[in-house]
Coordinates of N, CA and C in Angstrom, one line a residue:
M1 N 0.8 -1.2 0.0 CA 0.0 0.0 0.0 C 0.9 1.2 0.0
R2 N 0.6 2.2 -0.9 CA 1.4 3.4 -1.0 C 0.5 4.6 -0.6
V3 N 0.9 5.3 0.4 CA 0.2 6.5 0.9 C 1.0 7.7 0.9
K4 N 0.6 8.8 0.4 CA 1.4 10.0 0.4 C 1.6 10.5 1.8
S5 N 2.8 11.0 2.1 CA 3.1 11.6 3.4 C 2.9 13.1 3.3
T6 N 2.8 13.6 2.1 CA 2.6 15.1 1.9 C 1.7 15.2 0.7
W7 N 1.1 16.4 0.6 CA 0.4 16.7 -0.7 C 0.4 18.3 -0.8
H8 N -0.1 18.7 -2.0 CA -0.1 20.1 -2.2 C -0.9 20.9 -1.2
K9 N -0.4 22.0 -0.7 CA -1.1 22.8 0.3 C -2.5 23.3 -0.2
T10 N -2.7 23.4 -1.5 CA -3.9 24.0 -2.1 C -5.0 22.9 -2.2
Q11 N -4.7 21.7 -1.9 CA -5.6 20.6 -2.1 C -6.7 20.7 -1.0
V12 N -7.9 20.1 -1.4 CA -9.0 19.9 -0.4 C -8.9 18.4 0.0
K13 N -8.9 18.1 1.3 CA -8.8 16.7 1.7 C -9.9 16.5 2.8
T14 N -10.3 15.2 2.9 CA -11.2 14.8 3.9 C -10.5 14.3 5.1
I15 N -11.3 14.2 6.2 CA -10.7 13.7 7.5 C -10.2 12.3 7.2
D16 N -11.0 11.5 6.5 CA -10.5 10.1 6.2 C -9.2 10.1 5.4
D17 N -9.0 11.0 4.5 CA -7.8 11.1 3.7 C -6.6 11.3 4.7
I18 N -6.7 12.2 5.6 CA -5.7 12.6 6.5 C -5.5 11.4 7.5
A19 N -6.6 10.9 8.0 CA -6.5 9.8 9.0 C -5.8 8.6 8.4
G20 N -6.1 8.3 7.1 CA -5.5 7.1 6.5 C -4.0 7.3 6.3
A21 N -3.6 8.5 6.0 CA -2.1 8.8 5.8 C -1.4 8.7 7.2
L22 N -2.1 9.3 8.2 CA -1.4 9.3 9.5 C -1.4 7.9 10.1
A23 N -2.4 7.1 9.9 CA -2.4 5.7 10.4 C -1.3 4.9 9.8
F24 N -1.1 5.1 8.5 CA -0.1 4.4 7.7 C 1.3 4.9 8.2
N25 N 1.5 6.2 8.4 CA 2.8 6.7 8.9 C 3.0 6.3 10.3
S26 N 2.0 6.2 11.1 CA 2.2 5.7 12.5 C 2.6 4.3 12.5
W27 N 2.1 3.5 11.6 CA 2.4 2.1 11.5 C 3.9 1.9 11.1
R28 N 4.3 2.8 10.1 CA 5.6 2.7 9.6 C 6.6 3.2 10.7
I29 N 6.3 4.2 11.4 CA 7.2 4.7 12.5 C 7.3 3.6 13.5
T30 N 6.2 2.9 13.9 CA 6.3 1.9 14.9 C 7.2 0.7 14.4
K31 N 7.0 0.3 13.2 CA 7.9 -0.8 12.7 C 9.3 -0.4 12.7
N32 N 9.7 0.8 12.3 CA 11.0 1.3 12.4 C 11.6 1.3 13.8
H33 N 10.8 1.7 14.7 CA 11.2 1.7 16.1 C 11.4 0.3 16.7
L34 N 10.5 -0.6 16.3 CA 10.7 -2.0 16.7 C 12.0 -2.5 16.2
T35 N 12.3 -2.2 15.0 CA 13.6 -2.7 14.4 C 14.8 -2.0 15.2
D36 N 14.6 -0.7 15.6 CA 15.7 -0.1 16.4 C 15.9 -0.8 17.7
L37 N 14.9 -1.1 18.4 CA 15.0 -1.8 19.7 C 15.7 -3.2 19.5
I38 N 15.3 -3.9 18.5 CA 15.9 -5.2 18.3 C 17.4 -5.1 17.9
N39 N 17.7 -4.1 17.1 CA 19.1 -3.8 16.7 C 19.9 -3.4 17.9
K40 N 19.3 -2.8 18.9 CA 20.0 -2.4 20.1 C 20.1 -3.6 21.1
A41 N 19.7 -4.8 20.7 CA 19.8 -6.0 21.4 C 18.7 -6.2 22.5
Y42 N 17.7 -5.4 22.4 CA 16.5 -5.7 23.3 C 15.8 -6.9 22.9
V43 N 15.5 -7.8 23.8 CA 14.8 -9.0 23.5 C 13.3 -8.9 23.5
I44 N 12.7 -9.1 22.3 CA 11.3 -9.0 22.2 C 10.8 -10.3 21.5
E45 N 10.2 -11.1 22.3 CA 9.7 -12.4 21.8 C 8.6 -12.2 20.8
K46 N 8.3 -13.2 20.0 CA 7.3 -13.1 19.0 C 5.9 -12.8 19.6
A47 N 5.6 -13.4 20.7 CA 4.3 -13.1 21.3 C 4.2 -11.7 21.9
Q48 N 5.4 -11.1 22.1 CA 5.4 -9.7 22.7 C 5.4 -8.6 21.7
V49 N 5.8 -8.9 20.5 CA 5.9 -7.9 19.5 C 4.7 -7.1 19.3
F50 N 3.5 -7.7 19.3 CA 2.3 -6.9 19.0 C 1.8 -6.2 20.2
D51 N 2.3 -6.6 21.4 CA 2.0 -5.8 22.6 C 2.8 -4.5 22.5
V52 N 4.0 -4.5 22.1 CA 4.8 -3.3 21.9 C 4.3 -2.4 20.8
I53 N 3.9 -3.1 19.7 CA 3.3 -2.3 18.6 C 2.0 -1.6 19.1
R54 N 1.2 -2.2 19.8 CA 0.0 -1.6 20.3 C 0.2 -0.4 21.1
E55 N 1.2 -0.5 22.0 CA 1.6 0.6 22.9 C 2.1 1.8 22.0
Y56 N 2.9 1.5 21.1 CA 3.5 2.5 20.2 C 2.4 3.3 19.5
M57 N 1.5 2.5 18.9 CA 0.4 3.1 18.1 C -0.5 4.0 19.0
C58 N -0.8 3.5 20.2 CA -1.6 4.3 21.1 C -0.9 5.6 21.5
Y59 N 0.4 5.5 21.7 CA 1.2 6.7 22.0 C 1.1 7.7 20.9
L60 N 1.3 7.2 19.7 CA 1.4 8.1 18.5 C 0.0 8.8 18.2
I61 N -1.0 8.0 18.4 CA -2.4 8.6 18.2 C -2.6 9.7 19.2
Q62 N -2.2 9.5 20.4 CA -2.4 10.5 21.5 C -1.6 11.8 21.1
C63 N -0.4 11.6 20.6 CA 0.4 12.7 20.1 C -0.3 13.5 19.0
V64 N -0.9 12.7 18.1 CA -1.6 13.4 17.0 C -2.8 14.2 17.6
D65 N -3.5 13.6 18.6 CA -4.6 14.3 19.2 C -4.2 15.7 19.8
R66 N -3.1 15.7 20.4 CA -2.6 17.0 21.0 C -2.1 17.9 20.0
L67 N -1.5 17.4 18.9 CA -1.0 18.3 17.9 C -2.1 18.9 17.1
A68 N -3.2 18.1 16.9 CA -4.3 18.6 16.1 C -5.2 19.6 16.8
F69 N -5.0 19.7 18.1 CA -5.8 20.6 18.9 C -5.7 22.0 18.4
D70 N -4.5 22.4 18.0 CA -4.3 23.8 17.6 C -4.7 24.1 16.1
V71 N -5.0 23.1 15.3 CA -5.2 23.3 13.9 C -6.6 22.8 13.5
L72 N -7.3 22.1 14.3 CA -8.6 21.6 13.9 C -9.7 21.9 15.0
D73 N -10.9 22.2 14.6 CA -11.9 22.4 15.6 C -12.2 21.1 16.3
T74 N -13.0 21.2 17.4 CA -13.2 20.0 18.2 C -13.8 18.8 17.5
K75 N -14.8 19.1 16.7 CA -15.6 18.1 15.9 C -14.6 17.4 14.9
K76 N -13.9 18.2 14.1 CA -13.0 17.6 13.2 C -11.9 16.8 13.8
R77 N -11.4 17.3 15.0 CA -10.3 16.6 15.7 C -10.8 15.3 16.2
Q78 N -12.0 15.2 16.8 CA -12.6 14.0 17.3 C -12.8 13.0 16.1
E79 N -13.3 13.5 15.0 CA -13.5 12.6 13.8 C -12.1 12.0 13.3
L80 N -11.1 12.9 13.4 CA -9.8 12.5 12.9 C -9.2 11.4 13.8
I81 N -9.3 11.5 15.1 CA -8.7 10.6 16.0 C -9.4 9.2 16.0
I82 N -10.8 9.3 15.9 CA -11.6 8.1 15.8 C -11.2 7.3 14.5
A83 N -11.1 8.1 13.4 CA -10.7 7.4 12.2 C -9.3 6.8 12.2
I84 N -8.4 7.5 12.8 CA -7.0 7.0 12.9 C -7.0 5.7 13.7
A85 N -7.7 5.7 14.9 CA -7.7 4.6 15.8 C -8.3 3.4 15.0
K86 N -9.4 3.6 14.3 CA -10.0 2.4 13.6 C -9.1 1.9 12.5
Q87 N -8.5 2.8 11.7 CA -7.6 2.4 10.6 C -6.3 1.7 11.2
S88 N -5.9 2.2 12.4 CA -4.7 1.5 13.0 C -5.1 0.1 13.5
A89 N -6.3 0.0 13.9 CA -6.8 -1.3 14.3 C -6.9 -2.3 13.1
D90 N -7.2 -1.7 12.0 CA -7.2 -2.5 10.8 C -5.8 -3.1 10.5
Y91 N -4.8 -2.2 10.5 CA -3.4 -2.7 10.3 C -3.1 -3.7 11.4
Y92 N -3.4 -3.5 12.6 CA -3.1 -4.4 13.7 C -3.7 -5.8 13.5
Q93 N -5.0 -5.8 13.1 CA -5.7 -7.0 12.8 C -5.1 -7.8 11.7
E94 N -4.8 -7.1 10.6 CA -4.3 -7.8 9.4 C -2.9 -8.4 9.7
N95 N -2.1 -7.6 10.3 CA -0.7 -8.1 10.6 C -0.6 -9.2 11.7
K96 N -1.4 -9.0 12.7 CA -1.3 -10.0 13.8 C -1.9 -11.3 13.4
Q97 N -3.0 -11.2 12.6 CA -3.6 -12.4 12.1 C -2.7 -13.2 11.2
E98 N -1.9 -12.4 10.4 CA -1.0 -13.1 9.5 C 0.2 -13.7 10.2
R99 N 0.7 -13.1 11.3 CA 1.9 -13.6 12.0 C 1.6 -14.4 13.2
I100 N 0.5 -14.2 13.9 CA 0.2 -14.9 15.1 C -0.9 -15.9 14.9
G101 N -2.0 -15.5 14.2 CA -3.1 -16.4 14.0 C -4.4 -15.7 14.2
E102 N -5.5 -16.4 14.0 CA -6.9 -15.9 14.0 C -7.2 -15.3 15.4
G103 N -8.1 -14.3 15.4 CA -8.5 -13.7 16.7 C -9.1 -12.4 16.4
D104 N -9.8 -11.9 17.4 CA -10.4 -10.5 17.3 C -9.4 -9.5 17.7
H105 N -8.4 -9.4 16.9 CA -7.3 -8.5 17.3 C -7.7 -7.0 17.1
W106 N -8.6 -6.8 16.2 CA -9.1 -5.4 16.0 C -9.7 -4.9 17.3
Q107 N -10.6 -5.7 17.9 CA -11.2 -5.2 19.2 C -10.2 -5.1 20.3
E108 N -9.3 -6.0 20.3 CA -8.2 -6.0 21.3 C -7.5 -4.6 21.2
F109 N -7.2 -4.2 20.0 CA -6.5 -2.9 19.8 C -7.4 -1.7 20.3
I110 N -8.7 -1.8 19.9 CA -9.6 -0.7 20.3 C -9.8 -0.6 21.8
D111 N -9.9 -1.8 22.5 CA -10.1 -1.8 23.9 C -8.9 -1.2 24.6
T112 N -7.7 -1.6 24.1 CA -6.4 -1.0 24.7 C -6.4 0.5 24.5
Y113 N -6.7 0.9 23.2 CA -6.7 2.3 22.9 C -7.6 3.1 23.8
N114 N -8.8 2.6 24.1 CA -9.7 3.3 24.9 C -9.2 3.5 26.4
L115 N -8.5 2.5 26.9 CA -7.9 2.6 28.2 C -6.8 3.6 28.2
R116 N -5.9 3.5 27.2 CA -4.8 4.4 27.2 C -5.2 5.8 26.9
S117 N -6.2 6.0 26.1 CA -6.7 7.4 25.9 C -7.1 8.0 27.2
Q118 N -7.8 7.3 28.0 CA -8.2 7.8 29.3 C -7.1 8.1 30.2
D119 N -6.1 7.3 30.2 CA -4.9 7.5 31.1 C -4.0 8.6 30.6
Y120 N -3.8 8.7 29.3 CA -3.0 9.8 28.7 C -3.6 11.1 29.0
S121 N -4.9 11.2 29.2 CA -5.5 12.5 29.4 C -5.1 13.1 30.7
D122 N -4.5 12.3 31.6 CA -3.9 12.9 32.8 C -2.6 13.6 32.7
F123 N -1.9 13.4 31.5 CA -0.6 13.9 31.3 C -0.7 15.1 30.3
E124 N 0.4 15.9 30.3 CA 0.3 17.1 29.5 C 1.4 17.2 28.5
F125 N 1.2 18.1 27.5 CA 2.3 18.5 26.6 C 2.9 19.8 27.2
S126 N 4.2 19.9 27.1 CA 4.9 21.1 27.6 C 5.7 21.7 26.4
E127 N 5.3 22.9 26.1 CA 5.9 23.6 25.0 C 5.7 22.8 23.7
G128 N 4.6 22.3 23.5 CA 4.2 21.6 22.3 C 4.8 20.2 22.1
E129 N 5.3 19.6 23.2 CA 5.8 18.3 23.2 C 5.4 17.5 24.4
P130 N 5.3 16.1 24.3 CA 4.9 15.3 25.5 C 5.9 15.5 26.6
N131 N 5.4 15.8 27.8 CA 6.3 16.0 28.9 C 6.8 14.6 29.5
Y132 N 7.6 14.7 30.5 CA 8.3 13.5 31.0 C 7.3 12.4 31.5
L133 N 6.2 12.8 32.2 CA 5.3 11.9 32.7 C 4.5 11.2 31.5
F134 N 4.2 12.0 30.5 CA 3.6 11.4 29.3 C 4.4 10.3 28.7
M135 N 5.7 10.6 28.5 CA 6.6 9.6 27.9 C 6.9 8.4 28.9
R136 N 7.0 8.7 30.2 CA 7.3 7.7 31.1 C 6.1 6.7 31.2
Y137 N 4.9 7.2 31.1 CA 3.7 6.3 31.1 C 3.8 5.3 29.8
F138 N 4.2 5.9 28.7 CA 4.4 5.1 27.5 C 5.5 4.0 27.8
G139 N 6.6 4.5 28.4 CA 7.7 3.5 28.7 C 7.3 2.4 29.6
E140 N 6.5 2.7 30.6 CA 6.0 1.7 31.5 C 5.1 0.7 30.9
K141 N 4.3 1.1 29.9 CA 3.5 0.2 29.2 C 4.3 -0.7 28.3
V142 N 5.3 -0.2 27.6 CA 6.2 -1.0 26.8 C 7.0 -2.0 27.7
Q143 N 7.4 -1.5 28.9 CA 8.1 -2.4 29.8 C 7.4 -3.7 30.1
K144 N 6.1 -3.6 30.2 CA 5.3 -4.8 30.6 C 5.3 -5.8 29.5
A145 N 5.7 -5.3 28.3 CA 5.7 -6.3 27.1 C 7.1 -6.8 26.9
M146 N 8.1 -6.4 27.7 CA 9.4 -6.8 27.4 C 9.8 -8.1 28.3
T147 N 10.9 -8.7 27.9 CA 11.3 -9.8 28.8 C 12.0 -9.3 30.0
E148 N 12.0 -10.1 31.1 CA 12.5 -9.6 32.4 C 14.0 -9.1 32.3
V149 N 14.8 -9.7 31.4 CA 16.2 -9.3 31.3 C 16.3 -7.8 30.9
D150 N 15.4 -7.3 30.1 CA 15.5 -6.0 29.6 C 14.6 -5.0 30.2
E151 N 13.6 -5.4 31.0 CA 12.6 -4.5 31.4 C 13.1 -3.3 32.3
K152 N 14.1 -3.5 33.0 CA 14.6 -2.5 33.9 C 15.3 -1.4 33.1
W153 N 15.7 -1.6 31.8 CA 16.4 -0.6 31.0 C 15.5 0.1 30.0
I154 N 14.4 -0.5 29.7 CA 13.6 -0.1 28.6 C 12.9 1.3 28.9
I155 N 12.5 1.6 30.1 CA 11.9 2.9 30.4 C 12.8 4.0 30.1
Q156 N 14.1 3.9 30.5 CA 15.1 5.0 30.2 C 15.3 5.1 28.7
Q157 N 15.3 4.0 28.0 CA 15.5 4.0 26.5 C 14.3 4.7 25.8
I158 N 13.1 4.4 26.3 CA 11.9 5.0 25.7 C 11.8 6.5 26.0
V159 N 12.0 6.9 27.3 CA 11.9 8.3 27.7 C 12.9 9.2 27.0
E160 N 14.2 8.7 27.0 CA 15.3 9.5 26.5 C 15.5 9.5 25.0
I161 N 15.1 8.4 24.4 CA 15.4 8.3 22.9 C 14.2 8.0 22.1
Q162 N 13.5 6.8 22.3 CA 12.5 6.4 21.4 C 11.2 7.3 21.4
A163 N 10.7 7.7 22.5 CA 9.5 8.5 22.6 C 9.7 9.8 21.9
P164 N 10.8 10.6 22.2 CA 11.0 11.9 21.6 C 11.2 11.7 20.1
K165 N 11.9 10.7 19.7 CA 12.2 10.5 18.2 C 10.9 10.1 17.5
A166 N 10.0 9.3 18.1 CA 8.8 8.9 17.5 C 7.9 10.2 17.4
F167 N 7.9 11.0 18.4 CA 7.1 12.2 18.4 C 7.5 13.1 17.3
Q168 N 8.7 13.3 17.1 CA 9.2 14.2 16.0 C 8.8 13.7 14.7
S169 N 8.8 12.4 14.5 CA 8.4 11.8 13.2 C 6.9 12.1 13.0
I170 N 6.1 11.8 14.0 CA 4.6 12.0 13.7 C 4.3 13.5 13.7
K171 N 5.0 14.3 14.4 CA 4.8 15.7 14.3 C 5.0 16.3 12.9
K172 N 6.0 15.8 12.2 CA 6.3 16.2 10.8 C 5.1 15.7 9.9
S173 N 4.6 14.5 10.2 CA 3.5 14.0 9.4 C 2.3 14.9 9.6
V174 N 2.0 15.2 10.8 CA 0.8 16.0 11.1 C 0.9 17.4 10.4
N175 N 2.1 18.0 10.6 CA 2.3 19.3 10.0 C 2.1 19.3 8.4
D176 N 2.6 18.3 7.8 CA 2.5 18.1 6.4 C 1.1 17.8 5.9
L177 N 0.4 17.0 6.7 CA -0.9 16.5 6.2 C -2.1 17.4 6.5
V178 N -2.0 18.1 7.6 CA -3.2 19.0 7.9 C -3.0 20.4 7.3
S179 N -1.8 20.7 6.8 CA -1.6 22.1 6.3 C -2.1 22.2 4.8
V180 N -3.3 21.8 4.6 CA -3.9 21.9 3.2 C -4.8 23.1 3.2
D181 N -5.3 23.4 2.0 CA -6.2 24.6 1.9 C -7.5 24.4 2.6
K182 N -8.0 23.2 2.6 CA -9.3 23.0 3.3 C -9.5 21.6 3.7
I183 N -10.0 21.3 4.9 CA -10.3 20.0 5.4 C -11.8 19.9 5.5
V184 N -12.4 18.9 4.8 CA -13.9 18.8 4.7 C -14.3 17.4 5.1
S185 N -15.6 17.2 5.3 CA -16.2 15.9 5.5 C -16.3 15.2 4.2
K186 N -16.4 13.9 4.2 CA -16.5 13.1 3.0 C -17.8 13.5 2.2
E187 N -18.9 13.8 2.9 CA -20.1 14.2 2.3 C -20.0 15.6 1.6
E188 N -19.2 16.5 2.3 CA -19.0 17.8 1.7 C -18.2 17.7 0.4
L189 N -17.2 16.8 0.4 CA -16.3 16.7 -0.7 C -17.1 16.1 -1.9
V190 N -18.0 15.1 -1.7 CA -18.8 14.6 -2.7 C -19.7 15.7 -3.3
K191 N -20.3 16.5 -2.5 CA -21.1 17.6 -2.9 C -20.3 18.6 -3.7
R192 N -19.1 18.9 -3.3 CA -18.3 19.9 -4.1 C -17.9 19.3 -5.4
K193 N -17.7 18.0 -5.5 CA -17.3 17.4 -6.8 C -18.5 17.4 -7.7
K194 N -19.7 17.2 -7.1 CA -20.9 17.1 -7.9 C -21.3 18.5 -8.5
N195 N -20.9 19.5 -7.8 CA -21.3 20.9 -8.2 C -20.1 21.5 -9.0
K196 N -19.0 20.8 -9.2 CA -17.9 21.4 -9.9 C -18.1 21.4 -11.4
V197 N -17.8 22.6 -12.0 CA -18.0 22.7 -13.4 C -16.8 22.1 -14.1
P198 N -17.0 21.2 -15.1 CA -15.9 20.6 -15.8 C -15.1 21.7 -16.5
R199 N -13.7 21.4 -16.5 CA -12.8 22.4 -17.1 C -13.2 22.8 -18.6
S200 N -13.7 21.8 -19.3 CA -14.1 22.1 -20.7 C -15.3 23.0 -20.9
K201 N -16.0 23.2 -19.8 CA -17.2 24.0 -19.8 C -17.0 25.4 -19.2
R202 N -15.8 25.6 -18.6 CA -15.5 26.8 -17.9 C -15.2 27.9 -19.0
P203 N -15.6 29.1 -18.7 CA -15.4 30.2 -19.7 C -13.9 30.5 -19.8
S204 N -13.4 30.8 -21.0 CA -12.0 31.1 -21.2 C -11.6 32.3 -20.4
T205 N -10.4 32.2 -19.9 CA -9.8 33.4 -19.2 C -9.0 34.3 -20.2
R206 N -8.9 33.8 -21.4 CA -8.3 34.7 -22.5 C -9.3 35.5 -23.2
Q207 N -9.4 36.8 -22.8 CA -10.4 37.6 -23.3 C -10.2 38.0 -24.8
D208 N -9.0 37.8 -25.3 CA -8.6 38.3 -26.6 C -8.8 37.2 -27.6
L209 N -9.2 36.0 -27.2 CA -9.4 34.8 -28.1 C -10.9 34.4 -28.1
T210 N -11.4 34.0 -29.2 CA -12.7 33.4 -29.3 C -12.6 31.9 -29.4
Y211 N -13.2 31.2 -28.5 CA -13.1 29.8 -28.5 C -14.0 29.1 -29.5
I212 N -13.4 28.2 -30.3 CA -14.1 27.5 -31.4 C -13.9 26.0 -31.1
N213 N -15.0 25.3 -31.0 CA -15.0 23.9 -30.7 C -14.7 23.2 -32.0
K214 N -13.5 22.5 -32.1 CA -13.1 21.8 -33.2 C -13.1 20.3 -33.0
S215 N -13.9 19.9 -31.9 CA -13.9 18.5 -31.6 C -14.4 17.7 -32.7
S216 N -13.9 16.4 -32.8 CA -14.4 15.5 -33.9 C -15.3 14.5 -33.3
S217 N -15.7 14.7 -32.0 CA -16.6 13.7 -31.4 C -17.9 13.5 -32.1
D218 N -18.3 14.4 -32.9 CA -19.6 14.2 -33.6 C -19.5 13.2 -34.8
H219 N -18.2 12.8 -35.0 CA -18.0 11.8 -36.1 C -17.9 10.4 -35.6
L220 N -17.9 10.3 -34.2 CA -17.8 8.9 -33.6 C -19.1 8.2 -33.8
V221 N -19.0 6.9 -34.1 CA -20.2 6.0 -34.3 C -20.1 4.8 -33.3

């Protein structure tokens, strides 16, 4: 699946467009960070991988929620976060089913997200970034998914390196994706397209030329 991480600022996009791109980018960021941890010799067993992934995705969605606060009204922000959570759950279901086996992994993700969303609401952003307690909570949740040999070191790794790095990555995505000319609902976009005048029927902007239709379409049979 190929999803744009940026688009022209003059474009009109729907909440679903933006949510789809952010969910994809969050998944990609998470996979990269999982590779980072493994390359740093942290032991993450197969059964633990998706627990770590789930915590990363919940952390990133919460970061998006805080970042979107300044650029979207309450209704659009809520729609965006719900859409990201659901599309992230789709990725989670698809990948966990493929690697671990059948199960209601989608609901598992949503249930965890709802719990984390409530807990993260107790923590703050400081100067536009997650504060220490915000990141430490993330680290503590990742710690529970790690093997005992590494769990005492992982919180420091998350707070000092992984969490800030992941935040900067998702912040760039948010800035690139919400900075468009207009963000509309899917229904509004359909209405706009329906009312849009085709380019061929728009009046010429060249006042010095007379338009003459030389189309040969009337010869088609």
